[in-house]
Every structure is written in structure tokens, then in C-alpha cells.
Coordinates of C-alpha atoms in Angstrom, one line a residue:
X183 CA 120.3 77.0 91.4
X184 CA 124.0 78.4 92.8
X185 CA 123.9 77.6 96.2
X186 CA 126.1 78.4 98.8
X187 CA 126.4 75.4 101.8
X188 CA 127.9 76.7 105.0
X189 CA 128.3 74.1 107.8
X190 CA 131.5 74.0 110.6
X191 CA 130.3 69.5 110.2
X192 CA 132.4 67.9 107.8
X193 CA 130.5 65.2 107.4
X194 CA 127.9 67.6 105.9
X195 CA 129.8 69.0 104.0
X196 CA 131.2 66.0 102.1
X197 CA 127.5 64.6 101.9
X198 CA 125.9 68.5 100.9
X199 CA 129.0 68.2 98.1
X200 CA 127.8 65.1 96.6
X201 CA 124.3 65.5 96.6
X202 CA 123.4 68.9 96.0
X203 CA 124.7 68.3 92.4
X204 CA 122.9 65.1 92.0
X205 CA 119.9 67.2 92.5
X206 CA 120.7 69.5 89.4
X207 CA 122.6 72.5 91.7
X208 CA 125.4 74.0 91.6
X209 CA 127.1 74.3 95.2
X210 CA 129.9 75.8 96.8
X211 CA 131.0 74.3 100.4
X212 CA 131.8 76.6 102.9
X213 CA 133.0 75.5 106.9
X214 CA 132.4 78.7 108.5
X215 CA 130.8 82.0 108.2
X216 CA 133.3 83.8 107.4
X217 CA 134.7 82.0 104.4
X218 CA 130.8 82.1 103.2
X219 CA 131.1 86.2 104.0
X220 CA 134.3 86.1 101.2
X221 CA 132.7 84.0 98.9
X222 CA 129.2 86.1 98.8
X223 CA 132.1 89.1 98.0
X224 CA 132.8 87.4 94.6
X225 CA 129.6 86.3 93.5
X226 CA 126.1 86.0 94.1
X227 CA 123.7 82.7 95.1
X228 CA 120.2 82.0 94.1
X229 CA 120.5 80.1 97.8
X230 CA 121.9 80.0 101.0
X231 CA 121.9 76.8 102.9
X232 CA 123.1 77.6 106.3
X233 CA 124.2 76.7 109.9
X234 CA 122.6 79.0 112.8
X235 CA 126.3 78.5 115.0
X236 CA 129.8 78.8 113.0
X237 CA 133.0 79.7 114.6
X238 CA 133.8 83.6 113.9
X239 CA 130.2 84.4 111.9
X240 CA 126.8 82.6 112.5
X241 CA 124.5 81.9 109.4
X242 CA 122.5 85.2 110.0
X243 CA 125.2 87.2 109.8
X244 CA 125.6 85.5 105.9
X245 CA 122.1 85.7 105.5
X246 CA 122.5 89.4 106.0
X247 CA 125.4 89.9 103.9
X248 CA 124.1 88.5 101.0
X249 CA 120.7 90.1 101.7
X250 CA 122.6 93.8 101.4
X251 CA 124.1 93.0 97.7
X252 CA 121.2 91.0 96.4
X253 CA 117.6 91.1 98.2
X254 CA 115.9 88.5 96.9
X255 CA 118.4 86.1 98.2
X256 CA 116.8 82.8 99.3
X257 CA 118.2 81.0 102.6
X258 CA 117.0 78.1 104.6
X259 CA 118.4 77.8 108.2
X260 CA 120.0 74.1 109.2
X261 CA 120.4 73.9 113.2
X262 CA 120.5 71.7 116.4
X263 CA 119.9 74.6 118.4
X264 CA 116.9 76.2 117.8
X265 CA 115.3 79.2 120.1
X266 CA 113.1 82.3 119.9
X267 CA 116.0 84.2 119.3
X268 CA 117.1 82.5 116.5
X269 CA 113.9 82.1 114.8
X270 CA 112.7 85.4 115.2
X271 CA 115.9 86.5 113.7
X272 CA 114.9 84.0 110.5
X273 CA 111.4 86.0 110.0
X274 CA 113.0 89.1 110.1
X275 CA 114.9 88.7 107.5
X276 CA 112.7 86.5 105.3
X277 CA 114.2 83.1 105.2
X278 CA 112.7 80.3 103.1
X279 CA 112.3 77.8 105.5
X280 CA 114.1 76.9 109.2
X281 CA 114.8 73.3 109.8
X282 CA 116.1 71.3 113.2
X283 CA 118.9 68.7 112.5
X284 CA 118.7 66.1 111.7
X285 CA 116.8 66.5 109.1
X286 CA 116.2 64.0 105.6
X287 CA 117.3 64.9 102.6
X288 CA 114.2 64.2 100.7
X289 CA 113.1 66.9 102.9
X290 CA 115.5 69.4 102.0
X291 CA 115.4 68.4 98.2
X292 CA 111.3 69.6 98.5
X293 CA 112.7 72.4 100.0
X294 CA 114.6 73.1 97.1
X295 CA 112.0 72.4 94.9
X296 CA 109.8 75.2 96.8
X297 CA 112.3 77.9 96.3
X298 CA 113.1 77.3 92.8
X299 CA 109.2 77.7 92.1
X300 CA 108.9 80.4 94.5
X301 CA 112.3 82.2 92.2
X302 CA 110.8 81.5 88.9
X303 CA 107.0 83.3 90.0
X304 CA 109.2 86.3 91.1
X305 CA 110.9 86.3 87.7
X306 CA 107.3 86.1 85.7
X307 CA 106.4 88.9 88.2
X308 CA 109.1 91.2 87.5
X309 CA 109.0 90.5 83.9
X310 CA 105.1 91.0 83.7
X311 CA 105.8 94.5 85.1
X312 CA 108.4 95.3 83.3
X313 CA 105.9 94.7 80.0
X314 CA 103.5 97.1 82.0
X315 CA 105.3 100.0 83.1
X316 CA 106.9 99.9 78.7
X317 CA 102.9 100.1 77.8
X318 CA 102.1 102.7 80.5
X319 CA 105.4 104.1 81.0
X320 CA 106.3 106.0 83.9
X321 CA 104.2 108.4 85.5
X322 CA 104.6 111.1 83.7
X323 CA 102.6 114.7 84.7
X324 CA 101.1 116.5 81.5
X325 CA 101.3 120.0 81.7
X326 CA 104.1 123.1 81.2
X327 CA 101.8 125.9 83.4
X328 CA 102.8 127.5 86.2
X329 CA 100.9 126.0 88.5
X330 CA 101.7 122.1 87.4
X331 CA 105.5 123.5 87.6
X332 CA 104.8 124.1 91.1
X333 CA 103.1 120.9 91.7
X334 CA 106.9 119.0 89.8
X335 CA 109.1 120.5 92.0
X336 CA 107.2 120.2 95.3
X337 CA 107.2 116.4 93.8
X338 CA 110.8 116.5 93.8
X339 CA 111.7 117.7 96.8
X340 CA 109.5 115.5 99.0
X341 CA 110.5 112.0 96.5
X342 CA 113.4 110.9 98.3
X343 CA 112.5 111.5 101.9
X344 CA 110.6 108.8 103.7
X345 CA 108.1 112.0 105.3
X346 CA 104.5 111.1 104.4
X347 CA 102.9 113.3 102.1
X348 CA 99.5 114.4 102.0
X349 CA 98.2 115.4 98.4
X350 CA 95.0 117.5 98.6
X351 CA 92.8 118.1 95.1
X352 CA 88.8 118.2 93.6
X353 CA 87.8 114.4 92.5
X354 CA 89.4 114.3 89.3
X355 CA 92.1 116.1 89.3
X356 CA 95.1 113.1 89.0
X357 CA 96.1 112.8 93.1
X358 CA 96.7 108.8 92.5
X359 CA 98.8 109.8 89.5
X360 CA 100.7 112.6 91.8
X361 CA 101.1 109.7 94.4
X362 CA 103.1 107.5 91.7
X363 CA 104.9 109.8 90.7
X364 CA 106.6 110.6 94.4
X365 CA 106.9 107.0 94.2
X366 CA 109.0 106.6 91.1
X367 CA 111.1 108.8 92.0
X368 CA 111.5 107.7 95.5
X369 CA 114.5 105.5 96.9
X370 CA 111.4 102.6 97.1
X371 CA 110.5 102.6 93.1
X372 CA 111.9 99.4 92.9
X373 CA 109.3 98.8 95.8
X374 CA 105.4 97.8 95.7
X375 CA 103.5 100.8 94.6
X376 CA 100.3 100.1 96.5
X377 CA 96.5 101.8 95.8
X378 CA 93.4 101.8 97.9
X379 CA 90.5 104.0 98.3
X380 CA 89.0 104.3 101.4
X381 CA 85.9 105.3 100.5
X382 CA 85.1 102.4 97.9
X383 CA 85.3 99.4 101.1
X384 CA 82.5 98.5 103.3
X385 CA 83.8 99.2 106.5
X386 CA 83.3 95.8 108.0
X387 CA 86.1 94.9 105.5
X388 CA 88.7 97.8 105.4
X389 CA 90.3 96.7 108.7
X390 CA 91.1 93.1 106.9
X391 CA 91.7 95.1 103.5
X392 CA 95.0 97.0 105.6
X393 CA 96.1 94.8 107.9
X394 CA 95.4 91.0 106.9
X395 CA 93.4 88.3 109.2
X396 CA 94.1 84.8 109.9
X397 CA 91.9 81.7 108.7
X398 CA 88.6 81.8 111.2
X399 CA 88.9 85.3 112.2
X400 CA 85.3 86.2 111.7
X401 CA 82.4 84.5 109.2
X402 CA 83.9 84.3 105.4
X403 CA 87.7 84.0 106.7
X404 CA 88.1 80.6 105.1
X405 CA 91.8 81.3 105.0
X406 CA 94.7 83.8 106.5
X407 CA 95.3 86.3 104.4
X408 CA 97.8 89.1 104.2
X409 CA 97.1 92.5 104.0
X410 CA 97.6 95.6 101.9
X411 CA 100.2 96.9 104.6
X412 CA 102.5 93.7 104.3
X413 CA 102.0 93.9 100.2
X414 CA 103.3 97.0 100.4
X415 CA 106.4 96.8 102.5
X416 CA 109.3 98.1 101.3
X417 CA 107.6 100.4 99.0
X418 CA 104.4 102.9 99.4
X419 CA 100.7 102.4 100.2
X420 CA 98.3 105.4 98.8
X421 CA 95.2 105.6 101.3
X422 CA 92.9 107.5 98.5
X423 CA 90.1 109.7 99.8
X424 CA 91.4 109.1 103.4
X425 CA 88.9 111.3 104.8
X426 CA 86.1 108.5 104.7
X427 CA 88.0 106.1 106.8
X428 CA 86.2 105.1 109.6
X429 CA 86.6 106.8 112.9
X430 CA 87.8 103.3 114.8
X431 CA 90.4 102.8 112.1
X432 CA 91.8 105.9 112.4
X433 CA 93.3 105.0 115.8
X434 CA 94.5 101.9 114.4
X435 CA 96.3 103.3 111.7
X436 CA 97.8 105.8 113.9
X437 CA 99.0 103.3 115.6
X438 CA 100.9 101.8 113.0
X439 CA 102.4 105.3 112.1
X440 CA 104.0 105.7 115.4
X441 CA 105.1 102.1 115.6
X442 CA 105.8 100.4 112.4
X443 CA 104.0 97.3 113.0
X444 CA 100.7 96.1 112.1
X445 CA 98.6 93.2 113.7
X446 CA 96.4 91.0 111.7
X447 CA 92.6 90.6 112.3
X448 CA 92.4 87.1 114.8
X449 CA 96.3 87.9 115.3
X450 CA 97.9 89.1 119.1
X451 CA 101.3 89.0 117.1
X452 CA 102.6 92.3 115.9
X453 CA 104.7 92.3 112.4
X454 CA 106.8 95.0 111.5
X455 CA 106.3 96.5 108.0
X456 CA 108.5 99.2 106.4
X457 CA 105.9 101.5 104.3
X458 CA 106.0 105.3 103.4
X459 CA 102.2 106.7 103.4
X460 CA 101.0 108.5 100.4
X461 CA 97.3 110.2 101.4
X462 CA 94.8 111.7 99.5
X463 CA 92.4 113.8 100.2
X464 CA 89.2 116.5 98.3
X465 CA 87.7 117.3 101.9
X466 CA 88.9 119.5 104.2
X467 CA 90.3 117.6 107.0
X468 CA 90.5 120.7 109.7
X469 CA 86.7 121.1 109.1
X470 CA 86.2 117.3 109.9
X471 CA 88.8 117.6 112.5
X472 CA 86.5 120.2 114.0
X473 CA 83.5 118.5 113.4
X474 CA 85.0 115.5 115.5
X475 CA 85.2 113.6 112.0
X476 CA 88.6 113.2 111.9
X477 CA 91.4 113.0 114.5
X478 CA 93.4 115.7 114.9
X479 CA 96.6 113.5 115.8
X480 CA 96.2 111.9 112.8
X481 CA 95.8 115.3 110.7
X482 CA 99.0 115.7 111.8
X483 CA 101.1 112.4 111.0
X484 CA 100.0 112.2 107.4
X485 CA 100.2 115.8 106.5
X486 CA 103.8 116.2 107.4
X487 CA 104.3 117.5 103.7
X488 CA 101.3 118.8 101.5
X489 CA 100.8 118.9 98.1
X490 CA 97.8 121.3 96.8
X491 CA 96.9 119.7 93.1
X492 CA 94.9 122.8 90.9
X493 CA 91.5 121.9 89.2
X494 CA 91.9 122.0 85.4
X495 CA 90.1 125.3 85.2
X496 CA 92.6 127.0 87.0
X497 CA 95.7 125.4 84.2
X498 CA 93.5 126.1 81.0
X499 CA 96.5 126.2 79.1
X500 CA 97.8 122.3 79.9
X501 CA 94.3 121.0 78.3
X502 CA 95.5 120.6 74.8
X503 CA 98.6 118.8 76.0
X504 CA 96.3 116.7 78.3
X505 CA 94.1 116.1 75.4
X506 CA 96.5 114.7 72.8
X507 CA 98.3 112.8 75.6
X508 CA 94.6 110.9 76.6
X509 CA 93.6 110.7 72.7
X510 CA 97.0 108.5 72.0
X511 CA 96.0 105.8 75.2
X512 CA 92.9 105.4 72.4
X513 CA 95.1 105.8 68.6
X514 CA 98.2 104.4 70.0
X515 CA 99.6 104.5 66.2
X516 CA 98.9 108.0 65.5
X517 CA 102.5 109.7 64.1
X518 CA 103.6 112.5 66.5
X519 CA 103.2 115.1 63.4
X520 CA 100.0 114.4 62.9
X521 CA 97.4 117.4 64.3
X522 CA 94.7 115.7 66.7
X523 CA 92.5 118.6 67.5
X524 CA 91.5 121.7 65.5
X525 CA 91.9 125.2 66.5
X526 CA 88.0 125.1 66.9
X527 CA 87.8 122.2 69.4
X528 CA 91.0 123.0 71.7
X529 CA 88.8 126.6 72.1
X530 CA 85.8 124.4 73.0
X531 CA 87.9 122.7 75.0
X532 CA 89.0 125.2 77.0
X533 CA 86.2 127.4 77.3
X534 CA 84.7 124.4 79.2
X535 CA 84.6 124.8 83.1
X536 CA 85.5 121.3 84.0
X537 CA 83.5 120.5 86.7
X538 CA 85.1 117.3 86.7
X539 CA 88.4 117.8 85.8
X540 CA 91.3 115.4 84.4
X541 CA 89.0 112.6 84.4
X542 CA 86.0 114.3 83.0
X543 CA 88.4 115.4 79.7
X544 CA 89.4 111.8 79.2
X545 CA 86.0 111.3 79.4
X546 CA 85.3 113.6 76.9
X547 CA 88.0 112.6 74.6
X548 CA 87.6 109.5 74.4
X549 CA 83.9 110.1 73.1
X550 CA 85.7 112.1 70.5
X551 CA 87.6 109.2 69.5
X552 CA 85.1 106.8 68.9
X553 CA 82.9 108.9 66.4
X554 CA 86.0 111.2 64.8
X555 CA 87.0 108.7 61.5
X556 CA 89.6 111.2 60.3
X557 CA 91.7 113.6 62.1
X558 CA 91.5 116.2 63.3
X559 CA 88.7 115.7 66.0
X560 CA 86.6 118.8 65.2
X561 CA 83.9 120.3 67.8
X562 CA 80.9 118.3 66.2
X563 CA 83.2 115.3 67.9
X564 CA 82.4 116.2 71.5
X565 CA 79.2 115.5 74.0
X566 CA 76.3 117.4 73.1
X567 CA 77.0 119.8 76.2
X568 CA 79.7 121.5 74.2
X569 CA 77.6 122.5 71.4
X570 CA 75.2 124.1 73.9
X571 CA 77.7 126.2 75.2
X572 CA 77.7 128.5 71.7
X573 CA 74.3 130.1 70.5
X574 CA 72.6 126.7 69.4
X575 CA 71.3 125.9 66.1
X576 CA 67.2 124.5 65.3
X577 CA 66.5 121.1 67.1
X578 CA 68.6 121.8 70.6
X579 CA 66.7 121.4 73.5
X580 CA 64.2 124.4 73.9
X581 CA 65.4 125.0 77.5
X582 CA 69.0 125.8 76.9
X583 CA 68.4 128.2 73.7
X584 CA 70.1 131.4 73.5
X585 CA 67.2 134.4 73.9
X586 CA 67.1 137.8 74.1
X587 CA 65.3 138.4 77.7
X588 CA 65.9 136.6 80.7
X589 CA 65.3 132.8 81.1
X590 CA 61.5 131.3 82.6
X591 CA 61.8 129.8 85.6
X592 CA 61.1 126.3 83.8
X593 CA 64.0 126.8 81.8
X594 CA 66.7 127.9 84.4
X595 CA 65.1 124.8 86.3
X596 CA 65.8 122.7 83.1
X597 CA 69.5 124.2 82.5
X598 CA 70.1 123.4 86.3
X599 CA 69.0 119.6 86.1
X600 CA 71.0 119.1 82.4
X601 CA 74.2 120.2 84.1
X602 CA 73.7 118.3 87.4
X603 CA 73.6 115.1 84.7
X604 CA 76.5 115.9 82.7
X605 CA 78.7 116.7 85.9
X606 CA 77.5 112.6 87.2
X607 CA 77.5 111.7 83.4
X608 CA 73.9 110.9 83.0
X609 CA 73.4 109.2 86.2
X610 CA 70.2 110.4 87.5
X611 CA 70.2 109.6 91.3
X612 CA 73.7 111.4 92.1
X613 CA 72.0 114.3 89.9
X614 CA 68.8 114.2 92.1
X615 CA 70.9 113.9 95.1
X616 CA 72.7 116.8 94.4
X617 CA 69.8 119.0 93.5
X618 CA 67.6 117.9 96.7
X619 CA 65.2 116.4 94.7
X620 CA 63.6 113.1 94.7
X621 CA 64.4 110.4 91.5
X622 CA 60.7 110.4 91.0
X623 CA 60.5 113.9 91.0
X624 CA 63.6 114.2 88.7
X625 CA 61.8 111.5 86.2
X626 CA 58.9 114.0 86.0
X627 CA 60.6 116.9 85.3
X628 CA 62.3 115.4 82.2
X629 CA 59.4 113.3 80.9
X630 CA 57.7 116.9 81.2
X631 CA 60.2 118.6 79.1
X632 CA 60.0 116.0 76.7
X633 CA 56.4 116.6 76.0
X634 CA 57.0 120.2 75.8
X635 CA 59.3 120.0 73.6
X636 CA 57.0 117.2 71.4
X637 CA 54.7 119.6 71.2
X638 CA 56.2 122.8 70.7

């Protein structure tokens, strides 16, 4: 590594000049902060190796120099003076490792050692997501309508403040992708882009999910653990579906919204994180606000600027853009020139209501993929719901024919339960949940029709 020695002992540095090299670095010898300042303005260090007290500039003052021009600067503090102030001074701005003189040498070369491994994970890391964001690209919102051109420049306006942004929108409908996107184009997208949903953690955990907890906090803590607010600093944390967090976390977040610090589970120490707050929400929050759901003074903090995402029904004319977008993450080799849909299934398409919106089409298209064997995908390619949707042909399911007179009352309860399943994709206790109907009850209805339509 190029590391830069800054000590106002000459003895040290005649002995960090010899053996520093002998280790494998390469080291430039400094005898006070200030010539270390100059030499940080003519080139960068994998290292700093400082002294707390130097005449004219004291080793955080480097530290924070070369911290401005290059972040992810490494520095371990030397010292015979240690004290609060000092060391508190060392966490804050991140340094490797703060040692007492005298210390051995065999100590400083693990040292080292440590910081080189800790440098080259970084570099795999950065590297590995630098291969991910070329397959997946940036976030990138599909659509030219009206309404997505509102949603693009409300994005841009709100990007490069820090003001937290609250992005309301049906399940479905892209909010984590609208979250990203404020993101990238944010001051922080070099920063951690950090997801959670709210509603998918048991709630014994979601505190410890946040904030972090140290070894032996509570049963199952075999070891301290950081949380999603410290993975996150620097950059932004998206609290998905913020509605379902739990009524005692909500003062505790709050908290950390008006403060900027965070304290582990187990912990009494407080740690400063710098995070922007992306929240999503498809509830309304005033009616849980009134409902004593939700607390008001939390309404308030993340909603500083909203974004209202439409429901695909509403932006018809994006869906055969969204469509041939989703049907390339499956045909990745498909020439641009080449026509993916016909004219029949882009009508099909959007004739559809789209109860479940963005994720529902890929859904959809993605079953279109897998039995289409040559383009273009044409409307025999889609679920079976989209064929009942036109005037259906011999062998469709007797409830859901086209007829002349009004429907029986067994075959609008029939058309109700089919579409319950399709809008949970087949998964029969959300659709009997939804209907008010028991599972058995649901079971008999269907192994009725069956019957009926056996015997008919």
C-alpha cells in the first residue's frame, strides 16, 4: 500500500522509513501535520499512519483532509496521549484502528495486514456492483404518458435535496423502483441504496432489523450485529409499506428523524448515522392517523415531499412499452427490430383492468414467454383469464360464457370467486379471505362447479 507516516519523533521516523518498506509498502515520512496536509495535495494514500499531537496540525486534522479528496482513506491513530476526546474524534471519522505508544511492530504489521484485506473486499464489492447495475442498469422508469411524465419530473425535483420523500401507490405499481430512482439521481448514488419492507418482519425482530443489537441482547443474539440504519449511512434507506410498522417503533424512529442517531438493541450508546428516508406507502396514512394507527408527528416527518404513483389502468398507453421492456429481462438476445407483441395481444393487453398492476403484467408476460416459441407473442400466449374476457369459444368454463339474458346467481358467484384467484394468482386462502368466505367453503364451491361442469 502508499502510506503516508506522520510523526513530530525522529526516531520513528527513521525506524517507520526502514521498515514500512521491508513490509512490502511504499511510505512517505512526514514530521508534522502540516507537511502531511501538502503531501495529501499531490497525491493520494491507501493509508494514513498518524500521530494524535503535531506542531501546527494534529493527525485528525490529516485524517480529515484526506478523508474530503478520497473517502475510503484508511488511517490508524499512533499516540501517548490518549482521551475521550481524541478517540471519539477516531470513530467519527472511521479510523482503522487507535493504538497507545509504545506499541510493537509486529502489531502494527497485523494491522497492516487487516486494512489491506479490509481494501481489497471493498474493491470486490465495488466491482461486484459495478457487474450488477451493467446487467440491471439504472433505474430506469418505462413509460412516455402524461401521468408517468408527472411522476419524472416530481422525481427530479425532490433527487438532490436531502427532504424525505414519501411515495404513495396500489401494491404493484413500481414505489421501490420510484425510490431508486430518487436515489440515483441523488448527491448519495454513490451511497448504499437500502430496501426493507415493514410489513414482511415479525415485529419482535424489526427493531434489531433498523437499528442493530449487541451479542446477548435478548435469546438468539449470539453476536452484535449492525443494523439496516448504519448499512445505509451515507446513502438512503426505503421503509416499504411503512404503514405496518408497529406502533412502539414509530416513536423510535421518530426519534432518529429528529436526531440523527440511532441506539442499538442491548446498547445505551447513541451512533450518529447520516441517512435520507425514502417511504412507501398503499394505505392511507390520515385515516390510520385518525384511527390512532399511525402517529400524526410521524405523518408529518416523512411526508415532507409526496409522490402519488398512478395504477396501470389509469396509463394504458405505457403497457406496450412496459411489456417489451419486462419480455427482454426473459429474451435478453432479442434484436431491438424485432416485433414482440401483435397488434391483437397489446389490445388484450390493454383492455385488461390490472388489478395488480406493474407486477401483475410481468407476471403475465413472463407466462407469455415461456410458451411463445416464435415471436410475436400472440393472445393464445397469455393466462386463460384473457381469453375469457372476449365471447369464449366451446370448452371455457360454463360460468363465465357469454349469454344473452342476465347471469344465475351461481354463475355471478362463480365469475366473482375466478377473479378473486387471478387477482392473488391462484392462491386460495387470500381469495377466500377476500371474499369473506371460509377455505372449506371456497373448496366446495369449486369442486361443485367442477361436477357441474362434468356433467353438463
Amino acid at each position: 500500500m502508499k502510506i503516508l507516516f506522520a510523526d513530530d519523533e525522529k526516531s520513528l521516523q527513521k525506524l517507520m522509513g526502514m521498515e514500512l518498506p521491508r513490509l512490502g509498502h511504499t511510505v512517505t515520512v512526514c514530521p508534522d501535520g502540516v507537511t502531511a496536509i501538502a503531501a495529501l495535495e499531490k497525491e493520494d494514500f491507501d493509508c494514513l499512519l498518524v500521530d494524535l499531537d503535531m506542531p501546527g496540525k494534529g493527525g485528525i486534522d490529516v485524517i480529515k483532509k484526506a478523508k474530503e479528496s478520497k473517502p475510503d482513506t484508511e488511517a490508524i491513530i499512533l499516540t501517548g496521549k490518549s482521551s475521550t476526546e481524541s478517540a471519539i474524534a477516531a470513530v467519527e471519522f472511521k479510523v482503522f484502528a487507535y493504538l497507545t505508544k509504545p506499541c510493537r511492530l509486529m502489531e502494527l504489521k497485523t494491522l497492516l495486514e487487516g486494512v489491506a484485506k479490509k481494501r481489497e473486499q471493498d474493491r470486490r464489492i465495488k466491482a461486484l456492483t459495478s457487474r450488477l447495475d451493467r446487467i440491471e442498469g439504472k433505474s430506469k422508469l418505462i413509460g412516455d404518458s402524461s401521468a408517468m411524465e408527472v411522476v419524472n419530473k416530481m422525481i427530479a425535483k425532490v433527487a438532490p435535496s436531502n427532504s424525505a420523500v414519501l411515495i404513495r401507490g396500489e401494491t404493484g405499481t413500481g414505489k421501490e423502483l420510484v425510490a431508486k430512482a430518487i436515489h440515483d439521481q441523488s448527491l448519495r448514488h454513490s451511497q448504499p441504496f437500502v430496501a426493507v419492507n415493514c410489513g414482511a418482519l415479525p415485529e419482535n425482530l424489526i427493531e434489531s432489523e433498523l437499528f442493530g443489537h449487541r451479542k446477548g441482547a435478548f435469546t438468539g443474539a449470539e453476536e452484535t450485529r449492525i443494523g439496516l440504519f448504519e448499512v445505509a449511512h451515507g446513502g438512503s434507506l426505503f421503509l416499504d409499506e411503512i404503514g405496518e410498522l408497529p406502533k412502539a417503533l414509530q416513536a423510535k424512529l421518530l426519534r432518529v428523524l429528529e436526531t440523527g442517531e440511532i441506539r442499538r438493541v442491548g446498547e445505551n450508546v447513541s451512533i450518529k448515522v447520516d441517512v435520507r428516508i425514502i417511504s412507501a406507502t398503499h394505505r392511507h396514512i390520515e385515516d390510520m392517523v385518525q384511527d390512532g394507527e399511525f402517529r400524526e408527528d410521524l405523518m408529518f416527518r416523512i411526508n415532507t415531499f409526496e409522490i402519488q404513483l398512478p395504477p396501470l389502468r389509469e396509463r394504458t398507453e405505457d403497457i406496450p412499452l412496459l411489456a417489451e421492456h419486462i419480455s427482454r429481462r426473459f429474451w435478453p438476445t432479442i434484436p431491438m427490430t424485432h416485433t414482440v407483441f401483435a397488434t391483437e395481444t397489446i389490445h388484450a393487453l390493454k383492455s385488461h383492468s390490472w388489478p395488480g398492476n406493474v407486477r401483475e403484467l410481468a407476471n403475465v408476460v413472463e407466462h407469455a414467454t415461456i410458451l411463445c416459441e416464435e415471436l410475436p407473442i400472440q393472445p393464445q400466449h397469455l393466462p386463460r383469464r384473457f381469453s375469457e374476457q372476449t365471447p369464449p369459444t366451446s370448452g371455457e368454463r360454463p360460468e363465465l360464457r357469454a349469454v344473452s339474458g342476465p347471469l344465475s346467481l351461481r354463475e355471478l358467484e362463480m365469475q366473482a370467486i375466478h377473479e378473486a384467484l387471478d387477482r392473488h394468482e391462484g392462491s386460495k386462502p387470500l381469495a377466500a379471505e377476500e371474499l369473506g368466505i371460509s377455505l372449506k367453503t371456497l373448496y366446495n364451491k369449486l369442486n361443485q362447479a367442477t361436477a357441474n361442469e362434468k356433467t353438463a
